[in-house]
mmCIF file of C-alpha atoms in Angstrom:
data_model
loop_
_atom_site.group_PDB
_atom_site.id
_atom_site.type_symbol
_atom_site.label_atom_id
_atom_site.label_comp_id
_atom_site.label_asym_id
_atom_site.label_seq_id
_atom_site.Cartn_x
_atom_site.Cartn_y
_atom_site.Cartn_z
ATOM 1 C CA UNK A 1 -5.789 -16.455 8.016
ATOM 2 C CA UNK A 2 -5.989 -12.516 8.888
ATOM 3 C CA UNK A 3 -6.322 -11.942 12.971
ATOM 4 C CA UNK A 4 -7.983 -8.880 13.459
ATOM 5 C CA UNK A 5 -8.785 -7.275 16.776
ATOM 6 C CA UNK A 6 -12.640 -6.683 17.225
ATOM 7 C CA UNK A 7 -11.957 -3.002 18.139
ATOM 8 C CA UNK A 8 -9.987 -2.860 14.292
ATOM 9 C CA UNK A 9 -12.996 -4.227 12.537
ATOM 10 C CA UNK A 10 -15.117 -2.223 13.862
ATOM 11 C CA UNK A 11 -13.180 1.003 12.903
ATOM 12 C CA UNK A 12 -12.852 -0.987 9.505
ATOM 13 C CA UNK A 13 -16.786 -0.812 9.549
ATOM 14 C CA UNK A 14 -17.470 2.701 10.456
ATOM 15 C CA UNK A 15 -15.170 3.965 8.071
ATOM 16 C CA UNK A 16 -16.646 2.312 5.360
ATOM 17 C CA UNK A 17 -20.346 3.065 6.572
ATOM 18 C CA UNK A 18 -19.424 7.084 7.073
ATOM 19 C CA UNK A 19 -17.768 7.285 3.380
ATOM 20 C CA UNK A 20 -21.020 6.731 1.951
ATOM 21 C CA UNK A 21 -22.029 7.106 -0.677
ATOM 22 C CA UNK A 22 -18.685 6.447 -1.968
ATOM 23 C CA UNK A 23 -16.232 4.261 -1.481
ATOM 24 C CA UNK A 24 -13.958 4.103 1.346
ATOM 25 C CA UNK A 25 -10.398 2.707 2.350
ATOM 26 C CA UNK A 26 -7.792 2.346 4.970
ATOM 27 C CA UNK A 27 -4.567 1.015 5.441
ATOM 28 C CA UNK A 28 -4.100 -1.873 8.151
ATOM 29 C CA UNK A 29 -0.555 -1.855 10.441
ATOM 30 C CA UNK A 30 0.225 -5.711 11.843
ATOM 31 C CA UNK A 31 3.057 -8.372 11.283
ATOM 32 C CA UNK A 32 3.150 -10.435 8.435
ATOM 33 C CA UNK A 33 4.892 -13.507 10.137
ATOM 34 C CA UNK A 34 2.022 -13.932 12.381
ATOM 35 C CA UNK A 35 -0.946 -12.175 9.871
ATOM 36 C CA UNK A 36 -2.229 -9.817 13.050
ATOM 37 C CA UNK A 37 -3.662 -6.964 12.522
ATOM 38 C CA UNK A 38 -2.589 -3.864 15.131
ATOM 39 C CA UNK A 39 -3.895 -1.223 13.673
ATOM 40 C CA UNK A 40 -6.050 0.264 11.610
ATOM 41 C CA UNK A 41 -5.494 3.639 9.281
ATOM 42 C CA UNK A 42 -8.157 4.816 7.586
ATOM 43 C CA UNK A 43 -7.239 6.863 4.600
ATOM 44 C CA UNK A 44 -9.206 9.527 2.298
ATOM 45 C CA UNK A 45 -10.206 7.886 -0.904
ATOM 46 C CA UNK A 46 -8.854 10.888 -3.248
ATOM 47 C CA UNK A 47 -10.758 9.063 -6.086
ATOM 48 C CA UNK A 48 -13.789 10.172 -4.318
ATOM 49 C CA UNK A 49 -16.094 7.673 -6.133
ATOM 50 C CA UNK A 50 -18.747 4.957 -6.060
ATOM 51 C CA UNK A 51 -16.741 2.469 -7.914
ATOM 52 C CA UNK A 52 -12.975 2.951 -7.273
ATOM 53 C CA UNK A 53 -10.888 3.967 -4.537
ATOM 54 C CA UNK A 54 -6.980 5.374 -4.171
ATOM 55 C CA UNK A 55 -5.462 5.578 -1.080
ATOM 56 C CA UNK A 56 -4.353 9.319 -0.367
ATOM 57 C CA UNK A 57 -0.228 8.784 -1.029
ATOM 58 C CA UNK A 58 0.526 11.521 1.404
ATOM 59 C CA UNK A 59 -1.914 9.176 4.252
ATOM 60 C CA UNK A 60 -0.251 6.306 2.997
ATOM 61 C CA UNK A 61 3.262 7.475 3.711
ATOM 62 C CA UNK A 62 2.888 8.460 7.046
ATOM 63 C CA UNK A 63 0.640 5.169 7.763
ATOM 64 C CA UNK A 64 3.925 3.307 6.861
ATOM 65 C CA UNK A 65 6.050 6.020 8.992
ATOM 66 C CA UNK A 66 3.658 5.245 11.621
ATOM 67 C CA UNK A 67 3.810 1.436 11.049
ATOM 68 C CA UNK A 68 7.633 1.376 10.933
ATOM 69 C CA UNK A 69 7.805 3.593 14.491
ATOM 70 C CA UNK A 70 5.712 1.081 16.189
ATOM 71 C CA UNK A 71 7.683 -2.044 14.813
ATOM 72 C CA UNK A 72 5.097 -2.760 12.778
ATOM 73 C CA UNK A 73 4.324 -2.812 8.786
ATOM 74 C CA UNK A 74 1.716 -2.045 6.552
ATOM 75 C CA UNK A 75 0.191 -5.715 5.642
ATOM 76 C CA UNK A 76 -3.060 -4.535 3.752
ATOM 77 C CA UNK A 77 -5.339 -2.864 2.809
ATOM 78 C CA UNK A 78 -8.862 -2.697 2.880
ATOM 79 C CA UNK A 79 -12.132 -1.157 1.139
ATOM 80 C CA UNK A 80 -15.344 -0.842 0.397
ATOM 81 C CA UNK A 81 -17.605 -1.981 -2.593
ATOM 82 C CA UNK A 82 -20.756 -0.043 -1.989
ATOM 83 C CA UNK A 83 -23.160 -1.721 -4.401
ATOM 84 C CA UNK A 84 -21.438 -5.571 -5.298
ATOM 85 C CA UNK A 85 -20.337 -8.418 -2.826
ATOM 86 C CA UNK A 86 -17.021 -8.341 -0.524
ATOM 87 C CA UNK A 87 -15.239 -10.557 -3.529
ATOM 88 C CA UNK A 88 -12.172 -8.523 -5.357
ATOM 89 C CA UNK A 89 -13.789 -7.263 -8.948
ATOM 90 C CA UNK A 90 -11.079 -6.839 -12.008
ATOM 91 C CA UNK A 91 -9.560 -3.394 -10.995
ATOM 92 C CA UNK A 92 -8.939 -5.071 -7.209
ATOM 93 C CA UNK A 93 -6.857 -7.783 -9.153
ATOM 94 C CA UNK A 94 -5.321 -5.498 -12.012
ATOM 95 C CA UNK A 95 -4.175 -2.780 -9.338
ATOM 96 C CA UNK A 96 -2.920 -5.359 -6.484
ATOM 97 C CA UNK A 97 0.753 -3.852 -5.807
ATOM 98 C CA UNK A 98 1.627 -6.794 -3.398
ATOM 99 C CA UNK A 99 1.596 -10.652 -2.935
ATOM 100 C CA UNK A 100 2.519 -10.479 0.757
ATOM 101 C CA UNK A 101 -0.909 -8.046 1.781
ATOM 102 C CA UNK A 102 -3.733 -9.298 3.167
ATOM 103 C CA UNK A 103 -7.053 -7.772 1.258
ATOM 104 C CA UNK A 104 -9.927 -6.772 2.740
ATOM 105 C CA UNK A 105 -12.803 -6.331 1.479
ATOM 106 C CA UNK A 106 -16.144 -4.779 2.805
ATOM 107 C CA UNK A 107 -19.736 -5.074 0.908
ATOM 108 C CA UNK A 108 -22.819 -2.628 1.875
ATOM 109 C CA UNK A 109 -25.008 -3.806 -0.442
ATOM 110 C CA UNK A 110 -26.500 -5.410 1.899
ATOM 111 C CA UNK A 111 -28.397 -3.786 4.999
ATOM 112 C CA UNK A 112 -25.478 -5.974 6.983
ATOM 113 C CA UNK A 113 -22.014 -5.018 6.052
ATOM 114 C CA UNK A 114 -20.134 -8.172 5.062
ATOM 115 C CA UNK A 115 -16.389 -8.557 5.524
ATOM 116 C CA UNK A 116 -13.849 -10.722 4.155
ATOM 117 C CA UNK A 117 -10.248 -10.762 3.298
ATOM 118 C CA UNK A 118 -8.005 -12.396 0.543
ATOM 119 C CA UNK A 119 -4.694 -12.628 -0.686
ATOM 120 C CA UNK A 120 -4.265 -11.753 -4.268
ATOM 121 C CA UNK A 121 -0.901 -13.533 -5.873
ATOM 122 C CA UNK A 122 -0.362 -12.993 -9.362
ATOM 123 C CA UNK A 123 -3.704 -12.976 -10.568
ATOM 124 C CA UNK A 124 -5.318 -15.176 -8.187
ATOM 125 C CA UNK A 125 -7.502 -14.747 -5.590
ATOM 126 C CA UNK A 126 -7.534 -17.007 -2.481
ATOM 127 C CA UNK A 127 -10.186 -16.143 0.344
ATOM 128 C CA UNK A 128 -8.386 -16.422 3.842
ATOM 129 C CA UNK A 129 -10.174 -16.716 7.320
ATOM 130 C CA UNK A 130 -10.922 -13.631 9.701
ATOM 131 C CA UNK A 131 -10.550 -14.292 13.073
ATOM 132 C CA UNK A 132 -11.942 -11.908 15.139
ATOM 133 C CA UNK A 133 -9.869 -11.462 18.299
ATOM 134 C CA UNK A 134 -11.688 -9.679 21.740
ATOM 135 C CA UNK A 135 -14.848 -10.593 20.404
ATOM 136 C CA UNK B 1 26.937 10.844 -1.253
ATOM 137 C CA UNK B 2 25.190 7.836 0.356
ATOM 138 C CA UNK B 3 21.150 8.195 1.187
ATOM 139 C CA UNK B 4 18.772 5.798 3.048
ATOM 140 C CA UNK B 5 16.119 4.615 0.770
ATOM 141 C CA UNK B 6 13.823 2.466 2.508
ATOM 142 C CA UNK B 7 11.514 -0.204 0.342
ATOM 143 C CA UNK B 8 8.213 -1.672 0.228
ATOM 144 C CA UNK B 9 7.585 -4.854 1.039
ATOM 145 C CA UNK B 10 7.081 -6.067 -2.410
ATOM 146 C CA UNK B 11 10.337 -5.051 -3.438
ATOM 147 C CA UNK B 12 11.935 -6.567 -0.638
ATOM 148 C CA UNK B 13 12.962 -9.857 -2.843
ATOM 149 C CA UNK B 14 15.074 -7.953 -4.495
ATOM 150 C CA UNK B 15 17.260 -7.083 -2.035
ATOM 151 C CA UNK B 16 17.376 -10.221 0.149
ATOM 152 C CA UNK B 17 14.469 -9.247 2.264
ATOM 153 C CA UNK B 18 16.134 -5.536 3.968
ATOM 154 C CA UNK B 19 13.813 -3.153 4.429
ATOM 155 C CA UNK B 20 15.918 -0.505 3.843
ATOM 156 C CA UNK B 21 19.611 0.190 2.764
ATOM 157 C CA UNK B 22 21.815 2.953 2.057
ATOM 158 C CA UNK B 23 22.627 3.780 -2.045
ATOM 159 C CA UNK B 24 25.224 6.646 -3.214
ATOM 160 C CA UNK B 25 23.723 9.418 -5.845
ATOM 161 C CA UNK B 26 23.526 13.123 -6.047
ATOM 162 C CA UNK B 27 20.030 12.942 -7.470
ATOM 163 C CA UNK B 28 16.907 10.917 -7.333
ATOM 164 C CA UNK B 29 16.987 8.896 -10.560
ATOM 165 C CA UNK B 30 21.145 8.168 -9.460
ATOM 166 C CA UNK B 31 20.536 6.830 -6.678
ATOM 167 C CA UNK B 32 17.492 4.147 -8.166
ATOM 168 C CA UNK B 33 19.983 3.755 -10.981
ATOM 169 C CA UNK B 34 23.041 2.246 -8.523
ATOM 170 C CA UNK B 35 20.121 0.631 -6.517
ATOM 171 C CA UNK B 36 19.486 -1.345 -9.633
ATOM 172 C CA UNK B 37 22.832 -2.129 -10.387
ATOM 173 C CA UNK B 38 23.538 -3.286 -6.983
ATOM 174 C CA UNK B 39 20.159 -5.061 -6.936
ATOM 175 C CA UNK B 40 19.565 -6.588 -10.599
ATOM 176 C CA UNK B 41 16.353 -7.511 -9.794
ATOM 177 C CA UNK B 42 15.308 -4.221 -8.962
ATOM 178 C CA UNK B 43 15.635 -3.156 -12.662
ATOM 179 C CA UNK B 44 12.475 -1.737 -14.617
ATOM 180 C CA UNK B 45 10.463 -1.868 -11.143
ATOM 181 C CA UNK B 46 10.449 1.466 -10.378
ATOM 182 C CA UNK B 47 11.575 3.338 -13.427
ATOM 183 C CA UNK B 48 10.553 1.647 -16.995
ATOM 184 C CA UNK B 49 12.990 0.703 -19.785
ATOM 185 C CA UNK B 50 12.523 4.599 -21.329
ATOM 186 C CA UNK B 51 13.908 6.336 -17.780
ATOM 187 C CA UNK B 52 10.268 7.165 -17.045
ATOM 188 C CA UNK B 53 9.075 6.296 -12.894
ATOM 189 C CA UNK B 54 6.257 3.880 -13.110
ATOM 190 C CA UNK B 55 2.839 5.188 -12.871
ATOM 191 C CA UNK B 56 1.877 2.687 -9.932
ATOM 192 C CA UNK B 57 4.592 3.747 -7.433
ATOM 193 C CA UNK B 58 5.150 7.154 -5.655
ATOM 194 C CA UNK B 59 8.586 7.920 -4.672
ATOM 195 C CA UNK B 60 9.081 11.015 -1.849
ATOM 196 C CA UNK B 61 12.050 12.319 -0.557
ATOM 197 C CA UNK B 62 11.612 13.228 2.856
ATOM 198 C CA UNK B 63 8.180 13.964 2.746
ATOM 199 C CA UNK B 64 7.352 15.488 -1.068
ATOM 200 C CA UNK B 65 6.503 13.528 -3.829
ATOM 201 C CA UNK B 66 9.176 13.350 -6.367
ATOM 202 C CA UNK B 67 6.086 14.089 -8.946
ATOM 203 C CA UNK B 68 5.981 17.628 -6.962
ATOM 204 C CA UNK B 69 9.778 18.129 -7.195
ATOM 205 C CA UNK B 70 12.180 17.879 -10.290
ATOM 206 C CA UNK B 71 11.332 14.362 -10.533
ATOM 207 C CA UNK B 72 13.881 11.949 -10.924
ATOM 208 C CA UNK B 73 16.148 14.831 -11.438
ATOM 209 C CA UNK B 74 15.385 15.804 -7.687
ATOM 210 C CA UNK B 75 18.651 16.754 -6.052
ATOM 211 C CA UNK B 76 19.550 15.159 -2.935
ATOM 212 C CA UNK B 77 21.325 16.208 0.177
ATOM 213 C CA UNK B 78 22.669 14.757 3.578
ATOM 214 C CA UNK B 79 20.238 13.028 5.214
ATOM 215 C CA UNK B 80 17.796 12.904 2.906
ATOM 216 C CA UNK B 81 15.192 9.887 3.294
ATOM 217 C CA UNK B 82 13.795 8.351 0.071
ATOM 218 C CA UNK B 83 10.972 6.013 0.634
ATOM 219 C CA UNK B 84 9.046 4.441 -2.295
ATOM 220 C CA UNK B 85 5.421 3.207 -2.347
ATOM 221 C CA UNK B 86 3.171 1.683 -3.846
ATOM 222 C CA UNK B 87 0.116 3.512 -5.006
ATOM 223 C CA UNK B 88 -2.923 1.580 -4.018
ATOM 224 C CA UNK B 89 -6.067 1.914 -5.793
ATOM 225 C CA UNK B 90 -9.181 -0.719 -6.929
ATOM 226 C CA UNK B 91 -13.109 -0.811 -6.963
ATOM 227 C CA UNK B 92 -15.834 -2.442 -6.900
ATOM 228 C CA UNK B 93 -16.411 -1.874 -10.569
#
């Protein structure tokens, strides 16, 4: 279960819609004991592409600086597919560098975005519930 | 000469859960050499079996990427931060 602050998904939102055409994807700043989201970094895909994203390195390192300052830690990640559903697709899975992080995953396929977040543990993929707090 | 390197939370297991510890070496690829030692399970997880760092994880001292520097041959002085990272990346496709 990922609690995320209405405020945080819609930042998650508008980042995704404004990196259009391409994909987009951010960095997201909470506690892992309790799975709450506290913030939200979004991040220039330097992949710069419809189908793939990669967090700029030099964005991710001072989200984590950022994180760390505020007692917090970087728990996830999230992204946009811009043409398939808010499920992780092979590279999501393949390139997943942590058990522990919550994945998020946005769809605008649709004229709605659709958001939803999983953990991905050695190869598997387990949907978790968003709850959106403040909303 | 010892240097704070501070992990990611992946690597954490390795190193009964600290977030960040303090490992002697003059240079970059030292210092992730006695981390290993110290930390057995941290062996082949950042550098692979052939002394080469792994293409999915960016290491920076201070703030430069090692990749920018003299790579694991980086040189290391008082101070000095090294924080490693995972480099995140996927798609839709």
């Amino acid at each position: 279960m990922l609690h995320l602050p209405a405020g945080i998904y819609q930042q998650i939102l508008s980042h995704c819609l404004s990196g259009l055409p391409e994909e987009a994807c951010g960095l997201l700043g909470g506690q892992f004991a309790t799975a709450e989201v506290f913030r939200c970094y979004p991040t220039r895909n330097v992949a710069a592409s419809a189908r793939v994203y990669t967090v700029d390195p030099l964005e991710h390192l001072k989200a984590d600086r950022d994180a760390q300052a505020c007692g917090m830690e970087i728990i996830g990640v999230f992204h946009s597919h811009t043409h398939t559903e808010a499920y992780p697709s092979e590279t999501d899975v393949n390139q997943a560098p942590d058990p522990l992080w919550h994945y998020v995953l946005v769809s605008l396929r649709h004229p709605s975005p659709v958001l939803r977040s999983y953990r991905i543990i050695g190869g598997n993929i387990a949907e978790e519930s968003v709850v959106l707090k403040g909303h | 000469m010892p240097v704070e390197v501070r992990l990611p939370s992946m690597l954490r297991i390795h190193v009964q859960g600290q977030s960040s510890l303090e490992v002697k070496g003059e240079t970059v690829g030292e210092v992730l050499e006695n981390l290993a030692k110290e930390n057995p399970g941290m062996t082949g997880q950042i550098v692979d079996g052939e002394g080469v760092l792994r293409k999915f994880v960016n290491v920076y001292v201070n703030d430069d990427d090692i990749r920018y520097l003299n790579q694991l041959d980086t040189k290391l002085s008082s101070g000095d931060v090294i924080t490693i990272l995972p480099a995140v990346a996927g798609g839709g496709w």
